[in-house]
Coordinates of C-alpha atoms in Angstrom, one line a residue:
V1 CA -8.3 57.9 31.0
T2 CA -7.7 55.0 33.4
G3 CA -5.4 52.7 31.4
K4 CA -1.9 52.7 32.9
R5 CA -0.1 52.8 29.6
Y6 CA -2.1 55.8 28.5
I7 CA -1.4 57.7 31.7
K8 CA 2.3 56.8 31.6
K9 CA 2.4 58.2 28.0
L10 CA 0.7 61.4 29.0
V11 CA 3.2 61.9 31.9
E12 CA 6.2 61.1 29.8
D13 CA 5.1 63.5 27.1
G14 CA 4.5 66.2 29.6
V15 CA 0.9 66.5 28.7
V16 CA 0.1 66.2 32.4
D17 CA 2.4 67.2 35.3
G18 CA 2.5 63.8 37.0
W19 CA 0.3 60.9 38.1
D20 CA -1.5 63.3 40.5
D21 CA -2.4 65.8 37.8
P22 CA -6.0 66.9 38.7
R23 CA -7.3 66.0 35.2
L24 CA -6.5 62.3 35.8
V25 CA -8.7 59.9 37.8
T26 CA -5.9 58.2 39.8
I27 CA -6.5 58.3 43.6
S28 CA -3.7 60.8 44.1
A29 CA -5.1 63.0 41.3
L30 CA -8.6 62.9 42.7
R31 CA -7.3 63.8 46.2
R32 CA -5.3 66.7 44.8
R33 CA -8.3 68.0 42.9
G34 CA -10.4 67.9 46.0
Y35 CA -12.5 64.7 45.9
T36 CA -13.2 63.4 49.4
P37 CA -13.1 59.8 50.5
E38 CA -16.8 60.0 51.2
S39 CA -17.6 61.0 47.6
I40 CA -15.4 58.2 46.1
R41 CA -17.0 55.6 48.4
Q42 CA -20.5 56.9 47.4
F43 CA -19.5 56.7 43.7
V44 CA -18.4 53.0 44.1
T45 CA -21.7 52.2 45.9
L46 CA -23.8 53.8 43.2
S47 CA -21.8 52.3 40.4
G48 CA -22.4 48.8 41.7
I49 CA -20.3 45.7 41.1
S50 CA -20.3 43.8 37.8
K51 CA -18.4 40.6 36.7
A52 CA -18.3 41.9 33.1
N53 CA -16.1 44.8 31.9
S54 CA -18.0 48.0 32.4
S55 CA -17.6 51.8 32.7
S56 CA -19.2 54.5 34.7
D57 CA -20.2 58.0 33.7
I58 CA -17.8 60.7 35.0
S59 CA -21.0 62.7 35.7
L60 CA -21.8 60.2 38.5
L61 CA -18.5 60.9 40.2
E62 CA -19.2 64.7 39.9
Y63 CA -22.7 64.2 41.3
C64 CA -21.2 62.4 44.4
I65 CA -18.7 65.2 45.2
R66 CA -21.4 67.9 44.8
E67 CA -23.7 66.1 47.2
D68 CA -20.9 65.6 49.7
L69 CA -19.7 69.2 49.7
K70 CA -22.9 71.2 49.3
L71 CA -23.6 71.2 53.0
K72 CA -20.0 71.0 54.2
D73 CA -18.3 73.9 52.5
K74 CA -18.5 77.6 53.2
R75 CA -19.9 79.6 50.3
M76 CA -17.4 82.3 49.6
M77 CA -17.3 85.2 47.1
A78 CA -14.5 85.0 44.5
V79 CA -14.4 86.9 41.2
I80 CA -12.6 84.9 38.5
D81 CA -12.6 87.5 35.7
P82 CA -12.8 90.8 37.6
I83 CA -13.8 94.3 36.5
K84 CA -14.1 97.3 38.8
L85 CA -17.5 98.5 40.1
V86 CA -17.5 102.0 41.5
I87 CA -20.5 103.1 43.6
D88 CA -20.5 106.8 42.9
N89 CA -22.8 107.9 45.7
Y90 CA -21.3 105.7 48.4
P91 CA -19.2 107.7 50.9
E92 CA -15.5 107.8 50.0
G93 CA -13.2 106.4 52.6
Q94 CA -16.1 104.5 54.3
T95 CA -16.0 100.7 54.9
E96 CA -18.8 98.8 56.6
M97 CA -18.8 95.2 57.7
L98 CA -21.7 93.1 56.4
E99 CA -22.9 89.8 57.9
V100 CA -22.9 87.1 55.3
P101 CA -24.2 83.5 55.9
N102 CA -21.5 80.8 55.3
N103 CA -24.0 78.4 53.8
L104 CA -27.7 79.0 53.4
E105 CA -28.5 75.3 53.4
N106 CA -26.5 74.6 56.6
E107 CA -27.0 77.2 59.4
T108 CA -24.6 75.4 61.7
L109 CA -21.7 76.9 59.6
G110 CA -22.7 80.3 60.9
S111 CA -21.8 83.6 59.3
R112 CA -18.9 85.9 58.7
Q113 CA -18.1 89.6 58.5
V114 CA -17.3 90.8 54.9
P115 CA -16.0 94.4 54.2
F116 CA -17.9 96.6 51.8
S117 CA -16.9 100.0 50.4
R118 CA -17.1 102.3 47.4
E119 CA -15.0 100.2 45.0
L120 CA -15.7 96.5 44.4
Y121 CA -14.9 93.8 41.9
I122 CA -17.6 92.0 39.9
E123 CA -17.5 89.3 37.2
R124 CA -16.9 90.7 33.7
D125 CA -19.9 88.8 32.4
D126 CA -22.1 90.3 35.0
F127 CA -22.2 93.6 33.0
M128 CA -23.1 94.0 29.3
I129 CA -23.2 97.0 27.1
E130 CA -25.8 95.5 24.8
P131 CA -27.5 92.8 26.8
P132 CA -29.8 90.1 25.2
K133 CA -33.5 90.3 26.0
K134 CA -33.6 88.1 29.1
Y135 CA -30.4 89.3 30.6
K136 CA -31.0 90.0 34.3
R137 CA -27.6 91.3 35.5
L138 CA -26.0 94.8 35.2
Y139 CA -26.4 97.1 32.2
V140 CA -26.9 100.8 32.1
G141 CA -30.2 101.6 33.7
N142 CA -30.8 98.2 35.2
E143 CA -30.9 97.5 39.0
V144 CA -29.6 94.3 40.6
R145 CA -28.8 93.2 44.1
L146 CA -25.2 92.9 45.3
M147 CA -25.3 89.6 47.3
S148 CA -25.9 90.3 51.0
A149 CA -25.5 94.0 50.4
Y150 CA -27.5 96.6 48.5
F151 CA -29.4 97.3 45.3
V152 CA -27.3 99.1 42.7
T153 CA -28.2 100.6 39.3
A154 CA -25.5 100.9 36.6
T155 CA -25.2 104.4 35.3
S156 CA -22.1 104.4 33.0
Y157 CA -19.0 102.5 32.1
E158 CA -15.4 103.1 31.0
T159 CA -13.5 101.2 28.3
D160 CA -9.9 100.8 27.2
A161 CA -8.4 101.6 23.7
D162 CA -9.8 98.2 22.4
G163 CA -13.3 98.9 23.6
K164 CA -13.0 96.4 26.5
V165 CA -15.0 97.5 29.7
T166 CA -12.6 98.3 32.5
V167 CA -14.9 100.1 35.1
V168 CA -18.6 100.1 35.7
H169 CA -20.2 103.1 37.5
C170 CA -23.4 102.7 39.5
T171 CA -25.4 104.2 42.4
Y172 CA -26.8 102.4 45.4
D173 CA -30.0 102.7 47.4
P174 CA -29.0 102.8 51.2
E175 CA -32.6 101.7 52.1
T176 CA -32.2 98.3 50.4
K177 CA -29.6 96.8 52.7
S178 CA -29.9 93.0 52.9
G179 CA -31.6 91.9 56.1
S180 CA -33.2 95.4 56.7
G181 CA -36.7 94.1 55.8
F182 CA -36.9 96.3 52.7
T183 CA -39.8 95.2 50.5
A184 CA -40.8 98.2 48.4
R185 CA -39.5 96.7 45.2
K186 CA -37.8 93.6 43.9
V187 CA -35.0 93.0 41.5
K188 CA -34.6 90.0 39.2
G189 CA -30.8 89.7 39.3
T190 CA -28.3 89.1 42.1
I191 CA -24.5 89.2 41.6
H192 CA -21.6 88.5 43.8
W193 CA -18.6 90.8 44.5
V194 CA -15.5 91.4 46.5
N195 CA -14.3 94.5 48.2
A196 CA -11.5 96.0 46.1
A197 CA -9.4 97.4 49.0
T198 CA -9.2 94.1 50.9
A199 CA -9.4 91.5 48.1
G200 CA -6.6 89.0 47.7
Q201 CA -5.3 87.8 44.3
V202 CA -5.1 84.1 43.7
T203 CA -4.5 81.7 40.8
V204 CA -7.5 79.5 39.8
R205 CA -7.3 76.4 37.6
L206 CA -10.4 75.5 35.6
Y207 CA -10.6 71.9 34.2
E208 CA -12.5 70.2 31.4
Q209 CA -12.3 66.5 30.5
L210 CA -8.8 65.5 29.5
I211 CA -10.0 63.6 26.4
D212 CA -12.4 65.1 23.9
E213 CA -15.0 62.3 24.1
E214 CA -17.2 63.8 21.4
K215 CA -14.5 63.2 18.8
G216 CA -13.7 59.7 20.2
K217 CA -11.1 58.6 22.7
L218 CA -8.5 57.7 20.1
N219 CA -7.2 59.5 17.0
A220 CA -6.8 57.6 13.7
D221 CA -3.1 56.8 14.6
G222 CA -4.1 55.3 17.9
T223 CA -3.0 58.2 20.1
L224 CA -5.3 59.8 22.7
N225 CA -7.6 62.5 21.4
F226 CA -6.3 65.2 23.9
N227 CA -8.6 68.1 24.7
P228 CA -6.4 71.3 24.4
N229 CA -8.8 73.2 26.6
S230 CA -8.6 70.7 29.5
L231 CA -6.8 73.3 31.6
T232 CA -7.4 77.0 31.9
V233 CA -5.2 79.0 34.3
V234 CA -6.5 82.3 35.6
N235 CA -3.9 84.3 37.5
N236 CA -5.9 87.4 38.6
C237 CA -8.9 86.0 40.5
M238 CA -9.9 88.4 43.3
V239 CA -11.2 86.8 46.5
E240 CA -12.3 87.5 50.0
P241 CA -9.4 87.9 52.5
E242 CA -10.2 84.6 54.3
L243 CA -9.4 82.6 51.1
M244 CA -5.8 83.9 51.2
D245 CA -5.1 81.9 54.4
A246 CA -6.5 78.6 53.3
K247 CA -4.3 75.5 53.6
A248 CA -3.7 72.6 51.2
Y249 CA -6.9 70.5 50.6
D250 CA -9.2 73.1 52.1
S251 CA -12.3 73.3 49.9
F252 CA -14.9 76.0 49.4
Q253 CA -17.8 76.8 47.2
F254 CA -17.1 79.9 45.2
V255 CA -20.6 81.4 44.8
R256 CA -21.9 80.9 41.3
N257 CA -18.6 79.4 40.1
G258 CA -18.3 75.9 41.6
F259 CA -16.4 74.0 44.3
F260 CA -12.7 74.7 44.6
C261 CA -9.8 73.1 46.6
V262 CA -6.4 74.5 47.5
D263 CA -3.7 72.8 45.5
C264 CA -1.3 70.8 47.6
K265 CA 1.7 71.1 45.3
D266 CA 1.8 74.6 43.9
S267 CA 0.3 76.7 46.7
T268 CA 2.6 78.7 48.9
E269 CA 2.0 80.6 52.1
G270 CA -0.2 83.6 51.3
H271 CA -0.4 82.6 47.6
P272 CA -2.9 79.7 47.3
V273 CA -3.7 78.1 44.0
Y274 CA -7.3 76.8 43.7
N275 CA -8.3 73.8 41.6
R276 CA -11.9 73.7 40.5
I277 CA -13.2 70.4 41.7
V278 CA -16.5 70.6 39.9
G279 CA -19.0 73.2 38.6
L280 CA -22.3 73.8 40.4
K281 CA -24.7 72.7 37.7
S282 CA -25.2 69.5 35.8
S283 CA -28.0 67.8 33.8
F284 CA -27.0 64.5 35.4
K285 CA -29.7 62.6 37.3
L286 CA -29.5 59.4 39.2
P287 CA -31.2 56.5 37.4
A288 CA -34.5 55.5 38.9
Q289 CA -34.2 52.6 41.3
A290 CA -35.7 49.3 40.1

């Protein structure tokens, strides 16, 4: 939505929280969401100039920000929908510091020390009770790698009264530590995690397009066809400690989840709110040059 009268109506009706709502494409909204000046300039360059009225695919803008941030941002671990993972054979009370690269594609960003202990958080969809045939993540009896850590094998799980998984139990193989040179066997799946004892809790906002383009921009009465799923707020995202101290406009890649930026309006000291700038994957490809 770029028309001023449409945006004004959305603001007046309270559909968005202002002209800088991250779902809009005003300059202030793009900045708040985490788009960089470099990505916007690249978008303008690739879109070209036309004397006739024209439009550009939003996927091109998303491509530009991915290309700009993929080598700039640290790749951090954040669990958006957490469940507890307990490593039953890991020593109770022990914590070790693991060296984790900040960006595998840019070694100049260095590495960081990440705490690891018996209880972790993993993504809920990284464990399944009855997995489909090609599922490569955790299920009872299957072994995966914990990113930059060890191989673990799921052994059992706990559920609540509604049958929802609350805790996954596993065992680890101490010989399989990342960087140790272990090659005796391989696993097909790798999942990310955060240490339960030191994790911070943040709010994450996940965005979709403001208008449901598949159904058309306008309804029969001329009003905008608003997408009710354009904003999802997750309040219990668990993250590495470093992400608790980030400042407004700081951006990071959350491993496997996308690029995120600290919201400049709603974040407070020690309680950051992260806006997802863009996901990691897209089918978009630049058109071939003539």
